[in-house]
Structure formats: C-alpha cells, structure tokens
mmCIF file of C-alpha atoms in Angstrom:
data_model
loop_
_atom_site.group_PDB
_atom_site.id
_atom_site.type_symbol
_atom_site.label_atom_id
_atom_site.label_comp_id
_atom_site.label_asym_id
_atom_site.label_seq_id
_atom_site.Cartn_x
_atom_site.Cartn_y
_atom_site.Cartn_z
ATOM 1 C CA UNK A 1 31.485 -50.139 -56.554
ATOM 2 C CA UNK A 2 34.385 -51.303 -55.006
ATOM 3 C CA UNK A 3 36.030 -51.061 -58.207
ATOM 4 C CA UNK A 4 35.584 -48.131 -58.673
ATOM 5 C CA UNK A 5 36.404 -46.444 -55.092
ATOM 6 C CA UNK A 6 39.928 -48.547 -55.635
ATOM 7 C CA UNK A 7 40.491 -46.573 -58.615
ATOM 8 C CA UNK A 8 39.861 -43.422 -57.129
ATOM 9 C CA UNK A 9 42.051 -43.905 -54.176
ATOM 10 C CA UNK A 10 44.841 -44.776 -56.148
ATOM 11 C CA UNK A 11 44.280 -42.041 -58.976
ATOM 12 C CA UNK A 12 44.460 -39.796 -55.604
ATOM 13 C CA UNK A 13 47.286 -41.556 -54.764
ATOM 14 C CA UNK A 14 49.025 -40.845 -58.182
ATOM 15 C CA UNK A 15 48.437 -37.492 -58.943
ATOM 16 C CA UNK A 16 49.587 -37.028 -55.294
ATOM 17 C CA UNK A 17 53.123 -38.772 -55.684
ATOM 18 C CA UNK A 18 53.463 -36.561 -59.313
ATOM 19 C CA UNK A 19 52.333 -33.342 -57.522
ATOM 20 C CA UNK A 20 55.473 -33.979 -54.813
ATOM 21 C CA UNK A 21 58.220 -34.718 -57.690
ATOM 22 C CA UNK A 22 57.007 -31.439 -59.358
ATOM 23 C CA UNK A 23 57.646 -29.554 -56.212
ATOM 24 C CA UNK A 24 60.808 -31.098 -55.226
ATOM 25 C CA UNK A 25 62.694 -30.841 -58.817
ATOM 26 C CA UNK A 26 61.689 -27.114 -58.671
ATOM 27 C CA UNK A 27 63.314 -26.990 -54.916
ATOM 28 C CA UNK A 28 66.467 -28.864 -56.677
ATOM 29 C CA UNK A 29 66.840 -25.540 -59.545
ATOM 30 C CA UNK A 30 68.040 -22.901 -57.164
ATOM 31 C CA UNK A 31 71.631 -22.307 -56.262
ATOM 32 C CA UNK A 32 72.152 -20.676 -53.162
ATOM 33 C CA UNK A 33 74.541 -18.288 -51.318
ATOM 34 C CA UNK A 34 75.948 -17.215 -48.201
ATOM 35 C CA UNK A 35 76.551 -14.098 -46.948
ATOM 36 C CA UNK A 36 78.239 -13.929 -43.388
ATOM 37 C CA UNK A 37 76.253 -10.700 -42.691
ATOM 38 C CA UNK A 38 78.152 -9.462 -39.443
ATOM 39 C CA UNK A 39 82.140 -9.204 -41.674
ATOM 40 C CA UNK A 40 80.110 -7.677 -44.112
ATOM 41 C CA UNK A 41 78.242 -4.741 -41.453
ATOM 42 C CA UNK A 42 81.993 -4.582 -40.190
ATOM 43 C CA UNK A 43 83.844 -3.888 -43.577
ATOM 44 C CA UNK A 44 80.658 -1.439 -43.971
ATOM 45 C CA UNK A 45 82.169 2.679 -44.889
ATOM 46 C CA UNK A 46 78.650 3.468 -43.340
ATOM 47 C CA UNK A 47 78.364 1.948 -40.108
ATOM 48 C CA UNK A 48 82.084 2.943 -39.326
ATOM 49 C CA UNK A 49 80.927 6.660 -39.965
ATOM 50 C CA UNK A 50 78.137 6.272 -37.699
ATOM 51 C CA UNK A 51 80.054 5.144 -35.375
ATOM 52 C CA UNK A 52 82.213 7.987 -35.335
ATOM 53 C CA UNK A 53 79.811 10.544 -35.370
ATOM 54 C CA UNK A 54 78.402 8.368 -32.295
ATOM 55 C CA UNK A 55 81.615 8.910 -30.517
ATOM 56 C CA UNK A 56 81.876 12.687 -31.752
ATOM 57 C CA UNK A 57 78.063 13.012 -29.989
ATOM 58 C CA UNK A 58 79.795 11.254 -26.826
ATOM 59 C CA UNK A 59 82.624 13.638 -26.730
ATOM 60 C CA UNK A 60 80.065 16.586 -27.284
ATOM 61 C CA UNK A 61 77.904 15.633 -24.707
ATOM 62 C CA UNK A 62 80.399 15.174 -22.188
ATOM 63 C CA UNK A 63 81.128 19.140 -22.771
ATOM 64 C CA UNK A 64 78.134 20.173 -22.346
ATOM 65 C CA UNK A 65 77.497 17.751 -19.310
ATOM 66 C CA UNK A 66 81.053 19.665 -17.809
ATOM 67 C CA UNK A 67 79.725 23.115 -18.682
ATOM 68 C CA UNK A 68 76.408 22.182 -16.923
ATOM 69 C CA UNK A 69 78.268 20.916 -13.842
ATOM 70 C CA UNK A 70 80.081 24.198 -13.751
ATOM 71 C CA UNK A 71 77.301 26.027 -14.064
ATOM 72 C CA UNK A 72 75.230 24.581 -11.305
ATOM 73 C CA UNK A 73 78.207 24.879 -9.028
ATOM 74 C CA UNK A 74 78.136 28.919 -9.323
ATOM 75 C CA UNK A 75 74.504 28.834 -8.064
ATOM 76 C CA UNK A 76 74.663 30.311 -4.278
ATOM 77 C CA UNK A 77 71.476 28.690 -3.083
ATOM 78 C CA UNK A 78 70.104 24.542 -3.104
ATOM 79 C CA UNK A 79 66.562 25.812 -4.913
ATOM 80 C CA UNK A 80 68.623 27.035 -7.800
ATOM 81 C CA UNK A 81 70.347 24.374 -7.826
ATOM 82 C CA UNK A 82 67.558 22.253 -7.657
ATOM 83 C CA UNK A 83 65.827 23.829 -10.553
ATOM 84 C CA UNK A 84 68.892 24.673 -12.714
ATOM 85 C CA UNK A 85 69.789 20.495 -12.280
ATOM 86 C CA UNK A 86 65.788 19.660 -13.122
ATOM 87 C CA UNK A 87 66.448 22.063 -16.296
ATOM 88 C CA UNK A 88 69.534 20.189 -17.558
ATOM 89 C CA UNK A 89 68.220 16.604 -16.728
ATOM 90 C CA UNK A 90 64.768 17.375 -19.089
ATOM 91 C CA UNK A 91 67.763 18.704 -21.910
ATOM 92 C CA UNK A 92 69.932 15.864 -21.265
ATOM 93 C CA UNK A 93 67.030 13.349 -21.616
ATOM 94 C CA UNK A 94 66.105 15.456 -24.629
ATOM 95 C CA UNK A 95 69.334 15.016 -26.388
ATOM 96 C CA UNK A 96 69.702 11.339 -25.321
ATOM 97 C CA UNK A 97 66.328 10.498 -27.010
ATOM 98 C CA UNK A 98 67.131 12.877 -30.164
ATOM 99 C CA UNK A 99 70.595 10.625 -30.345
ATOM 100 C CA UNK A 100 68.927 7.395 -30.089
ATOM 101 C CA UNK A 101 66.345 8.350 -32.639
ATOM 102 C CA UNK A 102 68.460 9.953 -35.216
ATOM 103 C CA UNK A 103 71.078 6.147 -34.421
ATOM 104 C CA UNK A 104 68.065 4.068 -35.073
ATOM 105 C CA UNK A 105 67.018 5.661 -38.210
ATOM 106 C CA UNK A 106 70.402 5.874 -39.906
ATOM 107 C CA UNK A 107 70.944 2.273 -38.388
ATOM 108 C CA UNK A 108 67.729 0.998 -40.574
ATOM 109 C CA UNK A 109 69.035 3.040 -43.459
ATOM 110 C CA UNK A 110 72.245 0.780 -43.462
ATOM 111 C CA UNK A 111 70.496 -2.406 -42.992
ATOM 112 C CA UNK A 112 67.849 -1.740 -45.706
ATOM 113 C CA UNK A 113 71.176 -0.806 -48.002
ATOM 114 C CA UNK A 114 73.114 -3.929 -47.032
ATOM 115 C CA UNK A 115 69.752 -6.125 -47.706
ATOM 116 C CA UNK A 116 69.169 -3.928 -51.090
ATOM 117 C CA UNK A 117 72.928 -4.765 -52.750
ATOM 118 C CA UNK A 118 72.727 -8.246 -51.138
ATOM 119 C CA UNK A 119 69.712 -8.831 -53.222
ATOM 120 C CA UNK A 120 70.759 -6.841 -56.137
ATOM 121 C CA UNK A 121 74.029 -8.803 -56.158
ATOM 122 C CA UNK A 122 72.355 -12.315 -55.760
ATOM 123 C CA UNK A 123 69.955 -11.985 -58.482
ATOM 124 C CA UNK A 124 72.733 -10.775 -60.777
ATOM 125 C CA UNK A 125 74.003 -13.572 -60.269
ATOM 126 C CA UNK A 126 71.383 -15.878 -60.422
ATOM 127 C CA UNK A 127 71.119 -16.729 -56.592
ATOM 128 C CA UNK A 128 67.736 -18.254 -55.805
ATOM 129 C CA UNK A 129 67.900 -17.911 -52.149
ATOM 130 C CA UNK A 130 70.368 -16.371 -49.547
ATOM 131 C CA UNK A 131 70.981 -17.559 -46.543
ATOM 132 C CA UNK A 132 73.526 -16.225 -43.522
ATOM 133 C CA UNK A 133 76.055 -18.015 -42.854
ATOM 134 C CA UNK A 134 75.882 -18.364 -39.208
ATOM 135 C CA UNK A 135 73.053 -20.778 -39.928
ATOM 136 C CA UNK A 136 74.495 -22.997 -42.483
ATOM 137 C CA UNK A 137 76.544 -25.894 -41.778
ATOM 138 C CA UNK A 138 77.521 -26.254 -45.019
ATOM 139 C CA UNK A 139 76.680 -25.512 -49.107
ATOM 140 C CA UNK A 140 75.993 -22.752 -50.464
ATOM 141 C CA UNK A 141 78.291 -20.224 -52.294
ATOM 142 C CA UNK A 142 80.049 -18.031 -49.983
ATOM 143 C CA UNK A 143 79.287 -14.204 -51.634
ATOM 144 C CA UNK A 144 80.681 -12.651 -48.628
ATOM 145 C CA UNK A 145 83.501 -10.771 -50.041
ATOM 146 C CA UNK A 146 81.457 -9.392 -53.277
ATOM 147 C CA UNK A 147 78.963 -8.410 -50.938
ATOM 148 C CA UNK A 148 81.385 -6.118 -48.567
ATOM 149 C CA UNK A 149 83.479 -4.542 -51.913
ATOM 150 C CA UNK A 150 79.728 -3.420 -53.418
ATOM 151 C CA UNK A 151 78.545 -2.093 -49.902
ATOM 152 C CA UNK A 152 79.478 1.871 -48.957
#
C-alpha cells in the first residue's frame, strides 16, 4: 500500500514538473515589442487637430463670454441683471458640458485608433505581446517609430 501511494505521489509529481516545461517553452516563443505610447499620441495628426479645434472652442467661447458681459452691462436694473447672468451661466454650463463630451468621445476615438494600428502592426509582424515602454527596463523591440508613421 505504501508502494503504491509512493508511486502516485511521484507520478503527481512528474506529470506536474512536465506540465510546467510545457508552459514555460510556450512563454519562451513570443517576441515582444515596445511601443512608447505618449511620442506616439504626440506625433499623432489627430490629437494635434483636436487640439486645435479645442483652442478654436476656447477662442469662441471667450467671444461669446465678452458679448455676454456686454450685454448684461446695458441692463438698467440688478433683477435683470440677475436673471440675464442666471440665463448665460445655465448656457455657459451647457456649452462647457457639450465641449467636454464631444473632447471625450473624439479622445476615445483616437485611443481606440492608436490601440487598433498598434495591434494591426504587431501581429503583422509577428509580435506576441506589446508592452509600453515606460514599464520596461529593458528587451523588447522598440516599434515606436512604425507605430507613429502608420497612425493619422
């Protein structure tokens, strides 16, 4: 009985050992890449257009904040005043929330494009994992620049 609960443990033992080399020679198979994300959002034709069009929306605002300042000026008594300024906050805060939607949507667009061609471009190539680069010491192939050229 002994025997035979030996021979167990060390057939448990044994297929144990095997089952660990398997995994570990498939972890050894994949080449890997870097991609130093925040050069490659900075080279980006996108985000430097929405940018822009942020500062356009700046610049527009402003105008509108001057002609509203204007406007409540002309007003001859403190309850107009009081209730053109209410009007114009509830717009401003209107527009401010329209401008931060509309930026977080086109903001997820670009990132969902940068992570698309990063993965298009690694598999292409025959990357089995991507890391940034910010988090690796060292290794991996640096597919920074490919990365930037292919993004719009």
């Amino acid at each position: 009985m002994k025997v035979n609960l030996k021979f167990v443990a060390l057939a448990c033992l044994l297929t144990g050992l095997c089952s660990y080399n398997v995994a570990m020679s498939d972890m050894a198979t994949y080449k890997i890449a870097v991609v130093n994300i925040p050069e490659v959002v900075a080279k980006s034709e996108q985000v430097k257009a929405l940018k822009n069009e942020q500062v356009k929306k700046a610049q527009d605002l402003e105008k509108w904040l001057e002609t509203v300042n204007a406007d409540v000026k002309k007003q001859s008594t403190d309850a107009n005043k009081q209730k053109l300024l209410k009007k114009y906050n509830d717009e401003l805060m209107k527009k401010k929330e329209a401008n931060s939607k509309e930026y977080a949507q086109k903001l997820t667009a670009i990132d969902a494009n940068i992570s698309k061609t990063i993965e298009e471009k690694a598999k292409a190539k025959g990357y089995g994992i991507v890391l940034s680069k910010s988090s690796v010491l060292y290794g991996g192939d640096d597919i920074t620049a490919e990365i930037a050229k292919a993004v719009k």
